[in-house]
Coordinates of C-alpha atoms in Angstrom, one line a residue:
Chain A
M432 CA 97.4 -56.9 320.6
T433 CA 100.5 -56.3 318.5
T434 CA 100.9 -53.5 316.0
H435 CA 101.0 -56.0 313.3
T436 CA 97.5 -57.4 314.1
A437 CA 96.0 -54.0 314.4
Y438 CA 97.4 -53.1 311.0
A439 CA 96.0 -56.3 309.4
E440 CA 92.6 -55.7 311.0
R441 CA 92.5 -52.2 309.6
L442 CA 93.2 -53.7 306.2
H443 CA 90.4 -56.1 306.4
H444 CA 87.8 -53.6 307.8
P445 CA 88.4 -50.3 306.1
P446 CA 85.6 -47.8 306.7
E447 CA 83.0 -48.1 303.9
L448 CA 83.2 -45.2 301.5
A449 CA 80.4 -44.1 299.2
A450 CA 81.8 -42.6 295.9
E451 CA 79.2 -40.9 293.8
P452 CA 79.8 -39.1 290.4
F453 CA 79.1 -35.3 290.6
G454 CA 79.4 -34.5 286.9
D455 CA 82.0 -35.8 284.5
S456 CA 85.0 -34.5 286.5
A457 CA 84.2 -34.9 290.2
L458 CA 83.5 -37.6 292.8
M459 CA 81.6 -37.1 296.0
L460 CA 83.1 -39.2 298.9
R461 CA 81.1 -39.9 302.0
V462 CA 82.1 -42.2 304.9
K463 CA 79.3 -44.5 305.7
N464 CA 78.6 -44.5 309.4
D465 CA 75.6 -43.8 311.6
D466 CA 77.5 -41.4 313.8
A467 CA 77.7 -37.9 312.5
D468 CA 80.8 -37.1 314.6
F469 CA 82.5 -40.2 313.2
R470 CA 81.7 -39.1 309.7
R471 CA 83.1 -35.7 310.3
T472 CA 86.3 -36.9 311.8
A473 CA 86.8 -39.6 309.2
S474 CA 86.2 -37.1 306.3
S475 CA 88.7 -34.8 307.8
R476 CA 91.2 -37.7 308.0
L477 CA 90.3 -38.8 304.5
R478 CA 91.2 -35.3 303.2
D479 CA 94.6 -35.6 304.8
V480 CA 95.1 -39.1 303.3
L481 CA 94.2 -37.8 299.8
L482 CA 96.5 -34.8 300.1
E483 CA 99.3 -37.0 301.2
V484 CA 98.7 -39.8 298.6
R485 CA 97.7 -37.5 295.7
P486 CA 96.0 -40.2 293.6
Y487 CA 96.7 -39.9 289.9
G488 CA 94.4 -37.4 288.1
V489 CA 93.2 -35.6 291.3
L490 CA 93.2 -31.8 290.7
D491 CA 91.7 -30.4 293.9
I492 CA 89.5 -31.3 296.9
V493 CA 86.6 -29.4 298.5
A494 CA 85.9 -30.3 302.1
G495 CA 82.2 -30.4 303.1
V496 CA 80.9 -30.8 306.6
E497 CA 80.9 -34.6 306.4
S498 CA 82.0 -35.2 302.8
L499 CA 84.8 -34.6 300.3
L500 CA 84.4 -33.5 296.7
V501 CA 87.3 -34.7 294.7
E502 CA 87.8 -32.9 291.4
F503 CA 89.8 -34.8 288.8
D504 CA 91.0 -34.7 285.2
C505 CA 88.5 -36.8 283.4
L506 CA 91.0 -37.5 280.6
A507 CA 93.4 -39.1 283.1
V508 CA 91.1 -41.3 285.2
T509 CA 87.5 -42.4 285.3
H510 CA 85.2 -42.2 288.3
E511 CA 85.6 -45.9 288.9
Q512 CA 89.4 -45.9 288.7
L513 CA 89.7 -43.0 291.0
A514 CA 87.3 -44.5 293.6
Q515 CA 89.3 -47.7 293.5
T516 CA 92.6 -45.9 294.1
I517 CA 91.0 -43.9 297.0
R518 CA 89.6 -47.1 298.6
L519 CA 93.0 -48.7 298.4
A520 CA 94.7 -45.7 300.0
V521 CA 92.1 -45.7 302.8
A522 CA 92.5 -49.5 303.3
G523 CA 96.3 -48.9 303.6
K524 CA 96.3 -45.8 305.8
G525 CA 93.0 -46.2 307.7
L526 CA 90.8 -43.3 308.8
E527 CA 91.2 -43.5 312.6
P528 CA 91.8 -40.1 314.0
G529 CA 95.6 -39.6 314.4
G530 CA 97.2 -38.3 317.5
A531 CA 97.8 -34.6 317.9
S532 CA 100.3 -33.8 315.1
A533 CA 103.4 -32.0 315.8
S534 CA 102.4 -29.2 313.5
Q535 CA 99.1 -28.5 315.3
S536 CA 98.9 -24.9 316.5
L537 CA 96.7 -23.3 319.1
F538 CA 95.1 -19.9 318.3
V539 CA 93.8 -17.7 321.1
I540 CA 91.4 -15.3 319.4
P541 CA 90.2 -12.1 321.2
M542 CA 86.6 -11.3 320.7
V543 CA 84.6 -8.2 321.6
V544 CA 81.0 -8.6 322.7
S545 CA 78.7 -5.6 322.3
E546 CA 75.2 -4.8 321.1
E547 CA 76.5 -4.0 317.7
F548 CA 78.9 -6.9 317.4
S549 CA 76.6 -9.6 319.0
P550 CA 73.1 -9.1 317.5
D551 CA 72.2 -12.8 317.8
L552 CA 73.6 -13.4 321.3
P553 CA 70.2 -12.9 323.2
G554 CA 68.5 -15.2 320.7
V555 CA 71.2 -17.9 321.0
A556 CA 70.9 -17.6 324.9
E557 CA 67.2 -18.0 324.7
E558 CA 67.4 -21.0 322.4
L559 CA 69.9 -22.7 324.7
G560 CA 68.0 -21.8 327.8
L561 CA 71.0 -20.0 329.3
G562 CA 71.9 -16.4 330.1
S563 CA 74.1 -14.5 327.7
E564 CA 77.0 -14.6 330.2
A565 CA 76.7 -18.4 330.5
V566 CA 76.7 -18.7 326.7
L567 CA 79.9 -16.7 326.4
Q568 CA 81.4 -18.6 329.3
Q569 CA 80.7 -22.0 327.6
F570 CA 81.9 -20.7 324.3
S571 CA 85.2 -19.3 325.5
S572 CA 86.0 -22.3 327.6
S573 CA 85.6 -24.6 324.6
V574 CA 88.7 -25.7 322.7
L575 CA 87.6 -25.8 319.1
T576 CA 89.1 -27.8 316.2
I577 CA 89.3 -26.2 312.7
N578 CA 87.6 -28.9 310.6
L579 CA 87.8 -27.2 307.3
L580 CA 88.4 -23.9 305.6
A581 CA 85.1 -22.7 304.1
A582 CA 84.4 -19.9 301.7
A583 CA 87.3 -17.4 301.4
M584 CA 89.4 -19.4 303.9
A585 CA 86.9 -19.0 306.8
P586 CA 87.9 -21.4 309.6
M587 CA 84.9 -23.7 310.3
M588 CA 85.4 -25.1 313.8
G589 CA 83.7 -27.9 315.7
G590 CA 83.5 -28.6 319.4
V591 CA 81.5 -25.8 320.9
Q592 CA 80.4 -27.0 324.4
F593 CA 76.8 -25.8 324.2
P594 CA 74.0 -27.9 325.8
G595 CA 72.1 -28.0 322.5
Q596 CA 72.2 -27.1 318.9
V597 CA 72.0 -23.5 317.7
S598 CA 69.7 -23.0 314.7
R599 CA 70.6 -20.8 311.7
C600 CA 68.9 -17.5 310.9
V601 CA 65.5 -17.8 309.3
E602 CA 66.5 -15.0 306.9
P603 CA 70.3 -15.2 306.1
R604 CA 72.0 -11.8 306.3
T605 CA 73.1 -10.4 302.9
N606 CA 76.2 -9.0 304.5
V607 CA 78.1 -9.8 307.6
E608 CA 81.1 -7.7 308.7
P609 CA 84.6 -9.3 308.6
G610 CA 85.8 -10.6 311.9
S611 CA 82.3 -11.6 313.0
V612 CA 82.3 -14.7 315.2
M613 CA 79.3 -16.9 314.4
V614 CA 77.8 -20.1 315.6
A615 CA 75.4 -22.7 314.2
G616 CA 74.8 -26.2 315.6
T617 CA 77.8 -26.8 317.8
N618 CA 80.1 -25.2 315.2
A619 CA 81.7 -21.8 315.0
I620 CA 83.1 -19.8 312.1
I621 CA 84.8 -16.4 311.6
Q622 CA 83.8 -14.3 308.7
P623 CA 87.1 -13.3 307.0
F624 CA 85.7 -11.0 304.3
P625 CA 82.3 -9.2 303.9
G626 CA 79.6 -11.5 302.5
P627 CA 76.4 -13.2 303.2
S628 CA 75.8 -15.7 306.0
G629 CA 73.0 -17.4 307.8
W630 CA 75.0 -18.2 311.0
K631 CA 74.2 -16.5 314.3
V632 CA 76.6 -13.6 315.1
I633 CA 77.7 -13.5 318.7
G634 CA 80.8 -11.4 318.7
R635 CA 83.6 -9.9 316.6
T636 CA 87.4 -10.2 316.7
P637 CA 89.5 -7.1 316.0
L638 CA 92.2 -9.3 314.4
T639 CA 92.6 -9.8 310.7
I640 CA 92.3 -13.6 310.2
C641 CA 93.0 -13.7 306.5
D642 CA 95.2 -11.3 304.5
I643 CA 96.2 -12.2 301.0
R644 CA 99.3 -10.0 301.3
E645 CA 100.6 -12.5 303.9
D646 CA 102.0 -15.8 302.6
P647 CA 100.2 -18.0 303.4
A648 CA 97.1 -15.8 303.7
T649 CA 96.1 -17.5 307.0
S650 CA 98.2 -18.7 309.8
Y651 CA 95.7 -21.5 310.6
K652 CA 95.0 -24.7 308.8
P653 CA 92.6 -27.6 309.2
G654 CA 93.3 -29.5 312.3
D655 CA 94.5 -26.5 314.4
L656 CA 92.9 -25.6 317.7
V657 CA 91.2 -22.4 318.6
R658 CA 90.0 -20.8 321.9
F659 CA 88.1 -17.6 322.0
E660 CA 88.8 -15.0 324.7
V661 CA 86.2 -12.3 325.4
V662 CA 88.1 -9.0 325.8
P663 CA 86.7 -5.6 326.8
E664 CA 85.6 -3.2 324.1
G665 CA 88.4 -0.9 325.1
E666 CA 90.9 -3.4 323.7
W667 CA 89.5 -3.1 320.2
A668 CA 91.6 -0.1 319.1
R669 CA 94.9 -1.8 320.3
L670 CA 94.2 -5.1 318.5
E671 CA 92.4 -3.9 315.4
G672 CA 93.8 -5.1 312.1
Q673 CA 96.6 -7.2 313.6
F674 CA 97.2 -10.4 311.7
L675 CA 96.2 -13.5 313.6
R676 CA 99.1 -15.7 314.5
A677 CA 99.4 -18.9 316.5
S678 CA 100.1 -18.3 320.2
A679 CA 103.9 -18.7 320.7
A680 CA 103.6 -21.4 323.3
S681 CA 101.7 -23.7 321.1
R682 CA 104.1 -23.4 318.2
Q683 CA 107.0 -24.3 320.4
E684 CA 105.5 -27.3 322.1
G685 CA 102.7 -28.2 319.8
G686 CA 99.5 -30.1 320.3
H687 CA 97.1 -30.5 323.2
G688 CA 99.9 -30.7 325.9
D689 CA 100.0 -27.0 326.6
L690 CA 96.2 -26.4 326.9
P691 CA 95.0 -25.3 330.3
Chain B
M924 CA 117.3 -16.8 266.1
T925 CA 116.5 -16.1 269.7
F926 CA 116.7 -12.7 271.4
P927 CA 117.0 -12.0 275.1
E928 CA 113.9 -10.9 277.0
R929 CA 113.2 -7.2 277.2
A930 CA 110.7 -5.1 279.1
I931 CA 108.0 -3.5 277.0
G932 CA 105.4 -1.0 278.2
I933 CA 101.8 -1.5 277.2
K934 CA 99.8 1.6 277.8
V935 CA 96.1 0.9 278.3
S936 CA 94.3 4.1 277.2
E937 CA 90.8 2.6 277.4
A938 CA 90.0 -0.2 279.7
G939 CA 86.5 -1.3 278.6
W940 CA 83.7 -1.8 281.2
L941 CA 85.7 -4.4 283.2
S942 CA 89.1 -5.7 282.2
T943 CA 91.4 -7.7 284.4
F944 CA 94.5 -9.8 284.4
Q945 CA 93.5 -13.4 284.0
D946 CA 94.7 -17.0 283.6
L947 CA 93.4 -20.5 283.8
G948 CA 93.0 -20.2 287.6
R949 CA 94.4 -21.4 290.9
E950 CA 95.5 -25.0 291.4
N951 CA 95.3 -26.8 294.7
S952 CA 93.5 -23.9 296.3
E953 CA 90.0 -25.3 296.9
F954 CA 91.0 -27.5 299.8
M955 CA 92.0 -24.2 301.4
G956 CA 88.6 -22.6 300.8
V957 CA 89.6 -20.5 297.8
P958 CA 87.8 -21.2 294.6
C959 CA 90.0 -21.9 291.5
G960 CA 88.5 -18.9 289.7
G961 CA 90.3 -18.1 286.4
A962 CA 89.0 -17.5 282.9
A963 CA 85.3 -18.4 282.6
D964 CA 85.9 -19.3 279.0
Q965 CA 88.9 -21.5 279.5
H966 CA 89.0 -22.6 275.9
S967 CA 89.3 -19.1 274.5
A968 CA 91.9 -18.0 277.2
A969 CA 94.0 -21.1 276.5
A970 CA 93.8 -20.6 272.7
A971 CA 94.8 -16.9 273.0
N972 CA 98.0 -17.9 274.8
I973 CA 98.7 -20.8 272.4
L974 CA 98.3 -18.5 269.4
V975 CA 101.2 -16.3 270.6
G976 CA 103.5 -19.3 271.5
N977 CA 102.9 -19.0 275.3
S978 CA 102.1 -21.7 277.8
R979 CA 98.3 -22.0 278.1
K980 CA 98.6 -21.0 281.8
S981 CA 100.3 -17.7 281.1
T982 CA 98.8 -14.4 282.3
C983 CA 96.5 -12.8 279.7
L984 CA 93.9 -10.1 279.8
E985 CA 90.1 -10.7 280.1
I986 CA 88.1 -7.9 278.6
M987 CA 84.4 -7.5 279.2
G988 CA 82.4 -5.0 277.1
G989 CA 83.1 -1.5 276.0
R990 CA 86.2 -0.3 274.2
F991 CA 89.7 -1.5 275.1
A992 CA 92.7 0.3 273.6
F993 CA 96.5 0.0 274.0
T994 CA 99.7 1.2 272.5
A995 CA 103.0 -0.6 273.1
T996 CA 106.4 1.0 273.3
Q997 CA 108.0 -1.8 271.2
D998 CA 106.8 -4.3 268.6
V999 CA 104.5 -6.9 270.3
M1000 CA 102.7 -10.0 269.1
C1001 CA 99.2 -10.6 270.5
A1002 CA 96.1 -12.6 269.8
V1003 CA 92.5 -11.9 270.7
T1004 CA 89.9 -14.7 271.2
G1005 CA 86.5 -15.0 272.8
V1006 CA 83.2 -13.7 271.4
P1007 CA 83.1 -11.9 268.0
A1008 CA 84.5 -8.3 268.3
E1009 CA 86.0 -5.6 266.1
I1010 CA 89.8 -5.2 266.4
T1011 CA 91.7 -2.5 264.6
V1012 CA 95.4 -1.7 264.4
D1013 CA 95.8 2.0 263.6
G1014 CA 92.3 1.9 262.2
D1015 CA 92.7 -1.2 260.0
L1016 CA 90.5 -4.2 260.8
V1017 CA 92.5 -7.3 261.8
A1018 CA 91.3 -10.8 262.6
M1019 CA 90.6 -12.5 265.9
W1020 CA 91.9 -16.0 266.7
E1021 CA 95.2 -15.2 264.9
P1022 CA 98.7 -14.1 266.0
L1023 CA 98.8 -10.3 265.3
C1024 CA 102.1 -8.5 264.8
I1025 CA 101.7 -5.1 266.2
P1026 CA 104.3 -2.4 265.4
A1027 CA 105.6 -0.2 268.2
G1028 CA 103.4 2.8 268.8
A1029 CA 100.4 1.4 266.8
R1030 CA 97.0 1.9 268.5
V1031 CA 95.1 -1.3 269.0
V1032 CA 91.4 -1.1 269.7
L1033 CA 89.0 -3.9 270.7
A1034 CA 85.3 -2.9 270.6
K1035 CA 81.8 -3.9 269.7
A1036 CA 82.0 -7.4 271.2
S1037 CA 78.7 -9.2 270.6
G1038 CA 76.9 -12.4 271.4
G1039 CA 78.7 -13.0 274.7
M1040 CA 80.6 -11.7 277.7
R1041 CA 84.4 -12.0 277.3
N1042 CA 87.4 -11.5 275.1
Y1043 CA 90.9 -12.7 275.9
M1044 CA 94.0 -10.9 274.8
A1045 CA 97.4 -12.6 275.1
F1046 CA 100.8 -11.2 274.4
S1047 CA 103.9 -13.2 273.4
G1048 CA 105.9 -13.2 276.7
D1049 CA 105.1 -12.7 280.4
L1050 CA 102.8 -10.0 281.6
E1051 CA 104.0 -8.6 285.0
T1052 CA 101.4 -8.9 287.6
A1053 CA 100.7 -9.7 291.3
R1054 CA 99.7 -13.3 292.1
F1055 CA 97.6 -14.9 294.7
M1056 CA 98.2 -18.6 295.5
G1057 CA 100.3 -18.7 292.3
S1058 CA 97.7 -17.3 289.9
A1059 CA 97.0 -13.9 288.3
A1060 CA 93.2 -14.6 288.3
P1061 CA 91.1 -12.1 290.2
E1062 CA 89.6 -13.1 293.6
S1063 CA 87.7 -9.9 294.3
R1064 CA 86.0 -11.1 297.5
M1065 CA 89.3 -11.7 299.1
G1066 CA 90.7 -8.3 298.0
F1067 CA 92.5 -9.3 294.8
P1068 CA 90.5 -7.5 292.0
Q1069 CA 93.3 -7.4 289.4
Q1070 CA 91.4 -4.8 287.5
L1071 CA 93.0 -2.6 284.8
A1072 CA 92.4 1.1 284.8
P1073 CA 92.6 3.5 281.9
G1074 CA 96.1 5.1 281.8
Q1075 CA 97.7 2.1 283.4
T1076 CA 100.9 0.9 281.8
L1077 CA 101.5 -2.9 281.9
T1078 CA 104.9 -4.4 281.7
L1079 CA 105.5 -7.3 279.2
H1080 CA 108.7 -9.3 279.3
S1081 CA 109.1 -10.6 275.7
R1082 CA 111.6 -12.1 273.4
Y1083 CA 109.6 -11.0 270.3
R1084 CA 111.4 -8.6 268.0
G1085 CA 108.9 -7.9 265.3
F1086 CA 108.0 -9.9 262.3
T1087 CA 107.2 -9.2 258.7
H1088 CA 106.2 -11.5 255.9
P1089 CA 108.9 -11.7 253.2
F1090 CA 106.4 -10.9 250.5
L1091 CA 103.4 -9.4 252.2
T1092 CA 103.7 -6.8 254.8
Q1093 CA 100.8 -8.3 256.9
P1094 CA 101.8 -11.8 257.9
L1095 CA 99.3 -14.5 257.0
F1096 CA 99.2 -17.5 259.3
R1097 CA 97.0 -20.4 258.4
L1098 CA 96.4 -22.2 261.7
P1099 CA 93.8 -24.8 262.6
V1100 CA 91.9 -22.6 265.1
P1101 CA 89.1 -24.2 267.1
A1102 CA 86.9 -21.1 267.4
P1103 CA 83.6 -21.8 269.0
D1104 CA 80.4 -20.9 267.2
F1105 CA 78.7 -18.2 269.3
S1106 CA 76.1 -17.4 266.6
P1107 CA 73.1 -19.6 267.4
D1108 CA 70.1 -17.7 268.9
V1109 CA 69.6 -20.4 271.4
W1110 CA 72.8 -22.1 272.7
T1111 CA 72.6 -25.8 273.5
I1112 CA 74.5 -26.8 276.6
D1113 CA 75.3 -30.5 277.2
V1114 CA 74.6 -31.8 280.7
V1115 CA 75.1 -35.0 282.6
D1116 CA 73.1 -36.4 285.5
G1117 CA 73.5 -34.8 288.9
P1118 CA 73.1 -36.5 292.3
E1119 CA 69.5 -35.3 292.6
T1120 CA 68.4 -35.8 289.0
D1121 CA 66.5 -39.0 289.7
R1122 CA 64.8 -37.4 292.8
T1123 CA 63.4 -34.6 290.6
P1124 CA 60.6 -36.0 288.5
G1125 CA 60.2 -34.3 285.1
I1126 CA 63.5 -32.4 285.3
R1127 CA 65.0 -34.3 282.3
K1128 CA 62.2 -33.3 280.0
L1129 CA 61.9 -29.8 281.4
L1130 CA 65.6 -28.9 280.8
S1131 CA 65.7 -30.4 277.4
S1132 CA 62.5 -29.0 276.1
S1133 CA 62.4 -25.5 277.6
H1134 CA 64.3 -22.3 276.8
Y1135 CA 66.1 -20.5 279.7
T1136 CA 67.2 -16.9 279.8
V1137 CA 70.3 -15.7 281.6
G1138 CA 69.3 -13.1 284.2
T1139 CA 71.0 -9.8 285.0
K1140 CA 72.1 -10.9 288.5
S1141 CA 74.5 -13.4 286.9
N1142 CA 78.2 -13.2 287.5
H1143 CA 81.4 -15.3 287.8
V1144 CA 79.9 -17.0 290.9
G1145 CA 76.9 -18.3 288.9
L1146 CA 74.5 -17.8 286.1
R1147 CA 70.9 -17.2 287.3
L1148 CA 68.4 -18.4 284.8
D1149 CA 64.8 -17.7 284.3
G1150 CA 62.7 -20.6 283.1
P1151 CA 60.6 -23.4 284.4
V1152 CA 61.9 -25.5 287.3
V1153 CA 60.7 -28.4 289.4
H1154 CA 61.8 -29.1 292.9
P1155 CA 63.2 -32.4 294.1
E1156 CA 60.9 -34.6 296.2
G1157 CA 61.5 -36.3 299.5
L1158 CA 64.9 -34.8 300.2
G1159 CA 65.8 -34.1 303.8
E1160 CA 68.1 -31.3 304.7
I1161 CA 71.3 -31.5 302.6
V1162 CA 74.4 -31.0 304.7
S1163 CA 76.8 -28.5 303.1
H1164 CA 79.0 -30.3 300.6
G1165 CA 81.4 -29.3 297.9
V1166 CA 79.9 -28.4 294.6
P1167 CA 81.5 -28.8 291.1
I1168 CA 81.8 -26.0 288.5
G1169 CA 78.7 -26.3 286.3
A1170 CA 76.4 -27.7 289.0
F1171 CA 72.7 -26.9 288.3
E1172 CA 71.2 -25.9 291.7
I1173 CA 67.6 -25.3 292.4
P1174 CA 67.4 -23.2 295.5
H1175 CA 64.1 -22.7 297.3
G1176 CA 62.8 -20.1 294.9
D1177 CA 61.8 -20.7 291.2
E1178 CA 65.3 -20.1 289.8
L1179 CA 67.9 -22.2 288.2
I1180 CA 71.5 -21.4 289.1
I1181 CA 74.5 -22.8 287.2
L1182 CA 77.6 -22.4 289.3
G1183 CA 80.7 -20.8 287.8
R1184 CA 84.4 -21.0 288.6
S1185 CA 84.2 -18.6 291.5
R1186 CA 81.4 -20.4 293.2
T1187 CA 81.0 -20.7 296.9
L1188 CA 82.6 -24.0 297.4
T1189 CA 79.9 -25.6 299.5
A1190 CA 76.2 -25.5 299.4
G1191 CA 73.2 -27.4 300.6
Y1192 CA 70.9 -27.2 297.6
P1193 CA 69.9 -30.1 295.4
I1194 CA 72.0 -30.5 292.2
V1195 CA 69.7 -31.6 289.4
A1196 CA 72.3 -31.7 286.6
V1197 CA 75.9 -30.9 285.9
A1198 CA 77.2 -29.2 282.7
A1199 CA 79.5 -31.3 280.7
K1200 CA 83.1 -30.1 281.1
A1201 CA 83.3 -29.4 277.3
S1202 CA 80.3 -27.0 277.7
L1203 CA 81.7 -25.0 280.6
S1204 CA 83.6 -22.5 278.3
M1205 CA 80.4 -21.7 276.4
L1206 CA 78.5 -21.2 279.7
G1207 CA 81.3 -18.8 280.7
Q1208 CA 80.4 -16.6 277.8
A1209 CA 76.7 -16.4 278.5
S1210 CA 75.6 -12.8 279.1
P1211 CA 72.3 -11.5 280.4
G1212 CA 69.5 -12.1 277.9
R1213 CA 71.2 -15.2 276.4
K1214 CA 68.7 -18.0 275.7
M1215 CA 69.8 -21.5 276.2
T1216 CA 68.5 -25.1 276.3
F1217 CA 70.0 -28.3 277.5
R1218 CA 70.8 -31.7 276.1
W1219 CA 71.4 -34.7 278.3
I1220 CA 74.4 -36.8 277.4
S1221 CA 76.1 -39.8 279.1
N1222 CA 79.2 -39.4 281.2
A1223 CA 81.2 -41.3 278.5
E1224 CA 80.0 -38.8 275.8
A1225 CA 80.9 -35.9 278.0
V1226 CA 84.5 -37.2 278.5
E1227 CA 84.8 -37.9 274.7
Q1228 CA 83.7 -34.3 273.9
Y1229 CA 86.2 -32.9 276.3
R1230 CA 88.9 -35.2 274.9
E1231 CA 88.1 -33.8 271.4
Q1232 CA 88.2 -30.2 272.6
Q1233 CA 91.6 -30.8 274.2
R1234 CA 92.9 -32.6 271.1
L1235 CA 92.0 -29.6 268.9
L1236 CA 93.9 -27.3 271.3
A1237 CA 96.9 -29.6 271.4
H1238 CA 96.9 -29.8 267.6
L1239 CA 96.9 -26.0 267.4
E1240 CA 99.7 -25.9 269.9
E1241 CA 101.8 -28.3 267.8
R1242 CA 101.2 -26.3 264.6
V1243 CA 102.0 -23.0 266.3
H1244 CA 105.3 -24.4 267.7
A1245 CA 106.3 -25.8 264.3
L1246 CA 105.4 -22.5 262.5
F1247 CA 107.1 -20.3 265.1
A1248 CA 110.2 -22.5 265.1
A1249 CA 110.4 -22.3 261.3
V1250 CA 110.2 -18.5 261.1
G1251 CA 112.1 -17.7 264.3
L1252 CA 109.3 -16.5 266.5
P1253 CA 109.7 -17.1 270.3
V1254 CA 107.9 -20.1 271.9
S1255 CA 107.5 -20.5 275.6
A1256 CA 109.9 -23.0 277.0
I1257 CA 107.2 -24.3 279.4
S1258 CA 104.6 -24.9 276.8
A1259 CA 107.2 -26.4 274.4
A1260 CA 108.1 -29.0 277.0
S1261 CA 105.2 -31.2 278.0
P1262 CA 101.5 -30.3 277.8
S1263 CA 99.4 -30.5 281.0
P1264 CA 98.0 -33.9 281.9
A1265 CA 94.6 -32.7 280.6
A1266 CA 96.1 -32.3 277.1
A1267 CA 97.8 -35.7 277.0

């Protein structure tokens, strides 16, 4: 198949997009597909397409787990006009996952496991039918992808190699300490600032992952890769408060190539 | 007649209950997980800056409750907007929603705000402040409180050199000011359909026929209202998705939440209505105890209302520019150029 044919096929069969008004100045976009993983990947790609194309009238974009909320200037465009522009952009660019981009970084994030830092680890182990050690082993051998930046720039990551889904807390905590490493489903997230969360806390990183005195405030961005490394509690003091930066090797070479 | 910019000290002797630097909020930050934030009453904040010849997006002060007082080392021009309050210059009452020519050393006091949450004070020129993602707006959760403390001296870079009316000492400006009416006992807020409105039988009648009271746990993240609610029917789990400013959420309890500009960006609760864009500034002024009811309008009406609100601000902006140019008062080069797309 030639490149030309592939391109034409893509034009004729763009992924179907549902575009629903969310008030007078926002449009909710969802990729229609039966496969949740496909929807997630496609929404993430859709975000990149919109950030690149910047359709007229778009003010900002909020990434959901499998959706995108597009906020726009209602005096510049209507819901219908914007939906049409977005469908055209998608038809032209496609939503197939791109290859590893050159700017993709790898972050190796140290994490301390202790009774205090990992209150939900025994519960998660029980839910998955594994021992705590096995949970940590599977967690730290997973290469996670940052799907989106959630509240206060929290990196929401997919791809945890657990044998099943981890449920959320029945009663969400009103305050979770910064640095807490949390899981739900097969996703992981790090709490950048104190605040409430219903995710299960299994460890804590001594690093500062978001600091508004840095520019940008985080080194990571959607699409970057993360691996967690369980370190002894004795390492805490040495690493505490250091600003998280990409591992040097990944920044030089980029992409999946340098993963073990 | 233009003068070079000079640095002026503005000594804040009383800082009210909570006063911060403020502006219209961050742009292009939400895709990075940072809410836009910014003045909850965007209309009043924009008007304050327009009234002193600034760009709408300039840094101003947001003052919430109590007494706020300052003295400037040089002549300054300022304007105060927002809910009704008492403003005095060396003890003399002056008007809100007007450019005020403040002589060096005069003590300006803002007090007795009533009927709502916020006042906005803008100064002709640029207030020096830290910025996060390009904006002076507070983002307290991420460690950017931007709060003013009593005794603090702010730095203003201004080209203003004082102004006196040729015949009257106190200048009188007649400007077409679109000041909102905060006086009704029950505010009527316009809403449009939300994604789950049709799945929530009875919600239309309930919201438009009931009174809701703003609760004490309300803040810039959201207003929490006491009043009758109904829960949507037949909804499965809603996967976390982005939520617009003004979304009416009904969580599991019997509470109605209207999300503000510093909302958590994603949530999994049903959205039974969304406040019309032109009503958001009013919502941003609602203080605990405030009673409100809701009126359903179409999307087309919502857009028309917002167009009219922006037209009035643009009209004020034109008149201020014409007036200031005629009498030699400084006008921000940015605002004099082209208005934002929203104002077009």
